[in-house]
mmCIF file of C-alpha atoms in Angstrom:
data_model
loop_
_atom_site.group_PDB
_atom_site.id
_atom_site.type_symbol
_atom_site.label_atom_id
_atom_site.label_comp_id
_atom_site.label_asym_id
_atom_site.label_seq_id
_atom_site.Cartn_x
_atom_site.Cartn_y
_atom_site.Cartn_z
ATOM 1 C CA MET A 28 -32.796 -14.781 93.212
ATOM 2 C CA LEU A 29 -31.778 -17.521 90.766
ATOM 3 C CA ALA A 30 -31.234 -14.936 88.029
ATOM 4 C CA ILE A 31 -29.066 -12.806 90.319
ATOM 5 C CA ASN A 32 -27.022 -15.842 91.425
ATOM 6 C CA ALA A 33 -26.568 -16.973 87.823
ATOM 7 C CA ALA A 34 -25.435 -13.455 86.812
ATOM 8 C CA ILE A 35 -22.919 -13.395 89.679
ATOM 9 C CA GLU A 36 -21.566 -16.821 88.677
ATOM 10 C CA ALA A 37 -21.368 -15.713 85.042
ATOM 11 C CA ALA A 38 -19.382 -12.620 86.029
ATOM 12 C CA ARG A 39 -17.056 -14.690 88.186
ATOM 13 C CA SER A 40 -16.517 -17.237 85.410
ATOM 14 C CA GLY A 41 -15.331 -14.574 82.952
ATOM 15 C CA GLU A 42 -15.270 -15.530 79.284
ATOM 16 C CA SER A 43 -16.210 -19.151 79.962
ATOM 17 C CA GLY A 44 -19.280 -17.996 81.891
ATOM 18 C CA ARG A 45 -20.890 -16.182 78.949
ATOM 19 C CA GLY A 46 -23.431 -19.010 78.639
ATOM 20 C CA PHE A 47 -24.338 -18.428 82.260
ATOM 21 C CA GLY A 48 -24.941 -14.754 81.454
ATOM 22 C CA VAL A 49 -27.402 -15.683 78.716
ATOM 23 C CA VAL A 50 -29.205 -18.066 81.058
ATOM 24 C CA ALA A 51 -29.199 -15.396 83.792
ATOM 25 C CA ARG A 52 -30.767 -12.829 81.460
ATOM 26 C CA GLU A 53 -33.394 -15.339 80.333
ATOM 27 C CA MET A 54 -34.162 -16.242 83.924
ATOM 28 C CA ARG A 55 -34.442 -12.548 84.822
ATOM 29 C CA GLY A 56 -36.827 -11.962 81.913
ATOM 30 C CA LEU A 57 -38.960 -14.942 82.892
ATOM 31 C CA ALA A 58 -38.979 -13.805 86.499
ATOM 32 C CA ASP A 59 -40.116 -10.341 85.375
ATOM 33 C CA GLN A 60 -42.876 -11.950 83.311
ATOM 34 C CA SER A 61 -43.966 -13.950 86.363
ATOM 35 C CA ILE A 62 -44.089 -10.770 88.438
ATOM 36 C CA GLN A 63 -46.169 -9.024 85.773
ATOM 37 C CA ALA A 64 -48.491 -12.023 85.567
ATOM 38 C CA THR A 65 -48.881 -11.958 89.349
ATOM 39 C CA HIS A 66 -49.822 -8.267 89.187
ATOM 40 C CA ARG A 67 -52.324 -8.989 86.434
ATOM 41 C CA ILE A 68 -53.804 -11.835 88.501
ATOM 42 C CA ARG A 69 -54.134 -9.502 91.467
ATOM 43 C CA GLU A 70 -55.896 -6.928 89.271
ATOM 44 C CA VAL A 71 -58.230 -9.554 87.839
ATOM 45 C CA LEU A 72 -59.014 -10.888 91.307
ATOM 46 C CA ASP A 73 -59.715 -7.367 92.520
ATOM 47 C CA GLY A 74 -61.974 -6.884 89.533
ATOM 48 C CA VAL A 75 -63.756 -10.178 90.255
ATOM 49 C CA SER A 76 -64.180 -9.196 93.881
ATOM 50 C CA ASN A 77 -65.573 -5.801 92.923
ATOM 51 C CA SER A 78 -67.914 -7.365 90.378
ATOM 52 C CA MET A 79 -69.205 -9.848 92.926
ATOM 53 C CA ARG A 80 -69.839 -7.089 95.490
ATOM 54 C CA GLU A 81 -71.658 -5.103 92.864
ATOM 55 C CA ALA A 82 -73.709 -8.169 91.917
ATOM 56 C CA ALA A 83 -74.747 -8.684 95.532
ATOM 57 C CA ARG A 84 -75.890 -5.063 95.871
ATOM 58 C CA SER A 85 -77.735 -5.213 92.590
ATOM 59 C CA SER A 86 -79.696 -8.366 93.436
ATOM 60 C CA GLU A 87 -81.280 -6.602 96.420
ATOM 61 C CA LYS A 88 -82.917 -3.996 94.190
ATOM 62 C CA GLY A 89 -85.216 -6.248 92.142
ATOM 63 C CA ASP A 90 -85.697 -7.298 88.530
ATOM 64 C CA GLU A 91 -83.778 -4.409 87.076
ATOM 65 C CA ARG A 92 -80.897 -5.224 89.349
ATOM 66 C CA VAL A 93 -81.071 -8.924 88.417
ATOM 67 C CA ARG A 94 -80.306 -8.014 84.808
ATOM 68 C CA MET A 95 -77.378 -5.906 85.968
ATOM 69 C CA SER A 96 -76.160 -8.798 88.128
ATOM 70 C CA LEU A 97 -76.224 -11.101 85.133
ATOM 71 C CA ASP A 98 -74.016 -8.641 83.300
ATOM 72 C CA ALA A 99 -71.662 -8.493 86.265
ATOM 73 C CA VAL A 100 -71.563 -12.310 86.382
ATOM 74 C CA ARG A 101 -70.733 -12.402 82.697
ATOM 75 C CA THR A 102 -67.946 -9.903 83.314
ATOM 76 C CA SER A 103 -66.729 -12.048 86.200
ATOM 77 C CA SER A 104 -66.782 -15.075 83.937
ATOM 78 C CA ALA A 105 -64.680 -13.254 81.376
ATOM 79 C CA GLN A 106 -62.308 -12.173 84.111
ATOM 80 C CA PHE A 107 -62.094 -15.749 85.369
ATOM 81 C CA GLN A 108 -61.248 -16.782 81.825
ATOM 82 C CA GLN A 109 -58.525 -14.122 81.780
ATOM 83 C CA LEU A 110 -57.321 -15.453 85.121
ATOM 84 C CA ALA A 111 -57.182 -18.981 83.717
ATOM 85 C CA ASP A 112 -55.214 -17.683 80.717
ATOM 86 C CA ILE A 113 -52.797 -15.802 82.989
ATOM 87 C CA ILE A 114 -52.337 -18.915 85.142
ATOM 88 C CA GLY A 115 -51.589 -20.887 81.973
ATOM 89 C CA ASP A 116 -49.016 -18.262 80.944
ATOM 90 C CA THR A 117 -47.475 -18.332 84.405
ATOM 91 C CA SER A 118 -47.278 -22.104 84.275
ATOM 92 C CA SER A 119 -45.493 -21.843 80.933
ATOM 93 C CA SER A 120 -43.065 -19.309 82.435
ATOM 94 C CA VAL A 121 -42.349 -21.659 85.326
ATOM 95 C CA ARG A 122 -41.590 -24.459 82.860
ATOM 96 C CA GLN A 123 -39.234 -22.143 80.966
ATOM 97 C CA ILE A 124 -37.480 -21.173 84.200
ATOM 98 C CA THR A 125 -37.143 -24.858 85.078
ATOM 99 C CA ALA A 126 -35.649 -25.554 81.647
ATOM 100 C CA ALA A 127 -33.219 -22.629 82.052
ATOM 101 C CA VAL A 128 -32.135 -23.892 85.471
ATOM 102 C CA SER A 129 -31.624 -27.379 84.023
ATOM 103 C CA ALA A 130 -29.530 -25.913 81.217
ATOM 104 C CA GLN A 131 -27.485 -23.961 83.747
ATOM 105 C CA ASP A 132 -26.995 -27.141 85.785
ATOM 106 C CA ALA A 133 -25.788 -28.972 82.685
ATOM 107 C CA GLY A 134 -23.366 -26.114 81.919
ATOM 108 C CA THR A 135 -22.045 -26.193 85.469
ATOM 109 C CA HIS A 136 -21.552 -29.947 85.224
ATOM 110 C CA GLN A 137 -19.625 -29.542 81.951
ATOM 111 C CA MET A 138 -17.415 -26.874 83.509
ATOM 112 C CA ALA A 139 -16.699 -29.141 86.483
ATOM 113 C CA GLN A 140 -15.723 -31.974 84.131
ATOM 114 C CA ALA A 141 -13.464 -29.658 82.126
ATOM 115 C CA ILE A 142 -11.775 -28.468 85.326
ATOM 116 C CA GLN A 143 -11.233 -32.078 86.427
ATOM 117 C CA GLU A 144 -9.719 -32.936 83.046
ATOM 118 C CA LEU A 145 -7.447 -29.895 83.199
ATOM 119 C CA SER A 146 -6.375 -30.834 86.713
ATOM 120 C CA GLY A 147 -5.524 -34.359 85.551
ATOM 121 C CA GLN A 148 -3.501 -32.989 82.621
ATOM 122 C CA MET A 149 -1.643 -30.621 84.927
ATOM 123 C CA GLN A 150 -0.797 -33.487 87.298
ATOM 124 C CA ARG A 151 0.484 -35.594 84.392
ATOM 125 C CA THR A 152 2.576 -32.645 83.144
ATOM 126 C CA LEU A 153 4.010 -32.107 86.635
ATOM 127 C CA LYS A 154 4.930 -35.793 86.858
ATOM 128 C CA THR A 155 6.646 -35.592 83.449
ATOM 129 C CA VAL A 156 8.602 -32.501 84.557
ATOM 130 C CA GLN A 157 9.687 -34.280 87.748
ATOM 131 C CA GLU A 158 10.782 -37.340 85.762
ATOM 132 C CA THR A 159 12.709 -35.077 83.371
ATOM 133 C CA GLN A 160 14.433 -33.377 86.323
ATOM 134 C CA GLU A 161 15.439 -36.773 87.742
ATOM 135 C CA ALA A 162 16.784 -37.877 84.352
ATOM 136 C CA THR A 163 18.704 -34.591 83.999
ATOM 137 C CA ARG A 164 20.247 -35.056 87.446
ATOM 138 C CA SER A 165 21.266 -38.612 86.521
ATOM 139 C CA VAL A 166 22.830 -37.483 83.236
ATOM 140 C CA GLN A 167 24.620 -34.620 85.024
ATOM 141 C CA SER A 168 25.927 -37.000 87.688
ATOM 142 C CA LEU A 169 27.091 -39.453 85.029
ATOM 143 C CA ALA A 170 28.829 -36.641 83.086
ATOM 144 C CA GLU A 171 30.606 -35.447 86.238
ATOM 145 C CA SER A 172 31.656 -39.001 87.024
ATOM 146 C CA MET A 173 32.972 -39.542 83.489
ATOM 147 C CA SER A 174 34.803 -36.205 83.602
ATOM 148 C CA GLY A 175 36.439 -37.212 86.890
ATOM 149 C CA MET A 176 37.454 -40.597 85.492
ATOM 150 C CA ALA A 177 38.885 -38.948 82.358
ATOM 151 C CA SER A 178 40.855 -36.519 84.510
ATOM 152 C CA GLN A 179 42.245 -39.352 86.620
ATOM 153 C CA THR A 180 43.155 -41.362 83.538
ATOM 154 C CA LEU A 181 44.932 -38.397 81.969
ATOM 155 C CA LYS A 182 46.808 -37.684 85.238
ATOM 156 C CA ALA A 183 47.780 -41.322 85.533
ATOM 157 C CA GLU A 184 49.221 -41.269 82.042
ATOM 158 C CA GLY A 185 51.056 -38.056 82.831
ATOM 159 C CA LEU A 186 49.124 -35.819 80.523
ATOM 160 C CA SER A 187 48.070 -32.412 81.632
ATOM 161 C CA VAL A 188 44.372 -31.635 82.026
ATOM 162 C CA PRO A 189 43.180 -28.187 80.945
ATOM 163 C CA ALA A 190 41.790 -26.211 83.879
ATOM 164 C CA ALA A 191 38.284 -26.029 82.382
ATOM 165 C CA GLN A 192 38.135 -29.829 82.006
ATOM 166 C CA ALA A 193 39.560 -30.557 85.429
ATOM 167 C CA ARG A 194 36.384 -29.334 87.072
#
């Protein structure tokens, strides 16, 4: 499930989610290994169970059967050793999955920080644009005021004001 969720998040994140895709594939591979190890454990346990049943039947038949039981016990011992090895491998896979999830968590945290930084930069840019608009309005108002005063001064002195400047 974690691998599927990570793959979905990677797809949703687009180019910036490529790291998530790598983690998702690794997690999927480790999950597949865990499933295979579980199947192998089940097979080994079935083998152990069969060997033990066989050993019980053999012990009822006497000395000859005792020797066969010893062989079955040795086989069971080897299978238990295989089981221990498989459990060790599974434990290693679980540690790798845990490391992959931690790496994914760190990547998610970095993305969240980057988004927060971008949001802060956008807010600062918006504030600068608003301040620039206010300054532009002030300059425009001052220019209109100066144009009006120039027109009035020219009219007062009896000079004609060109139509384009009178506005």
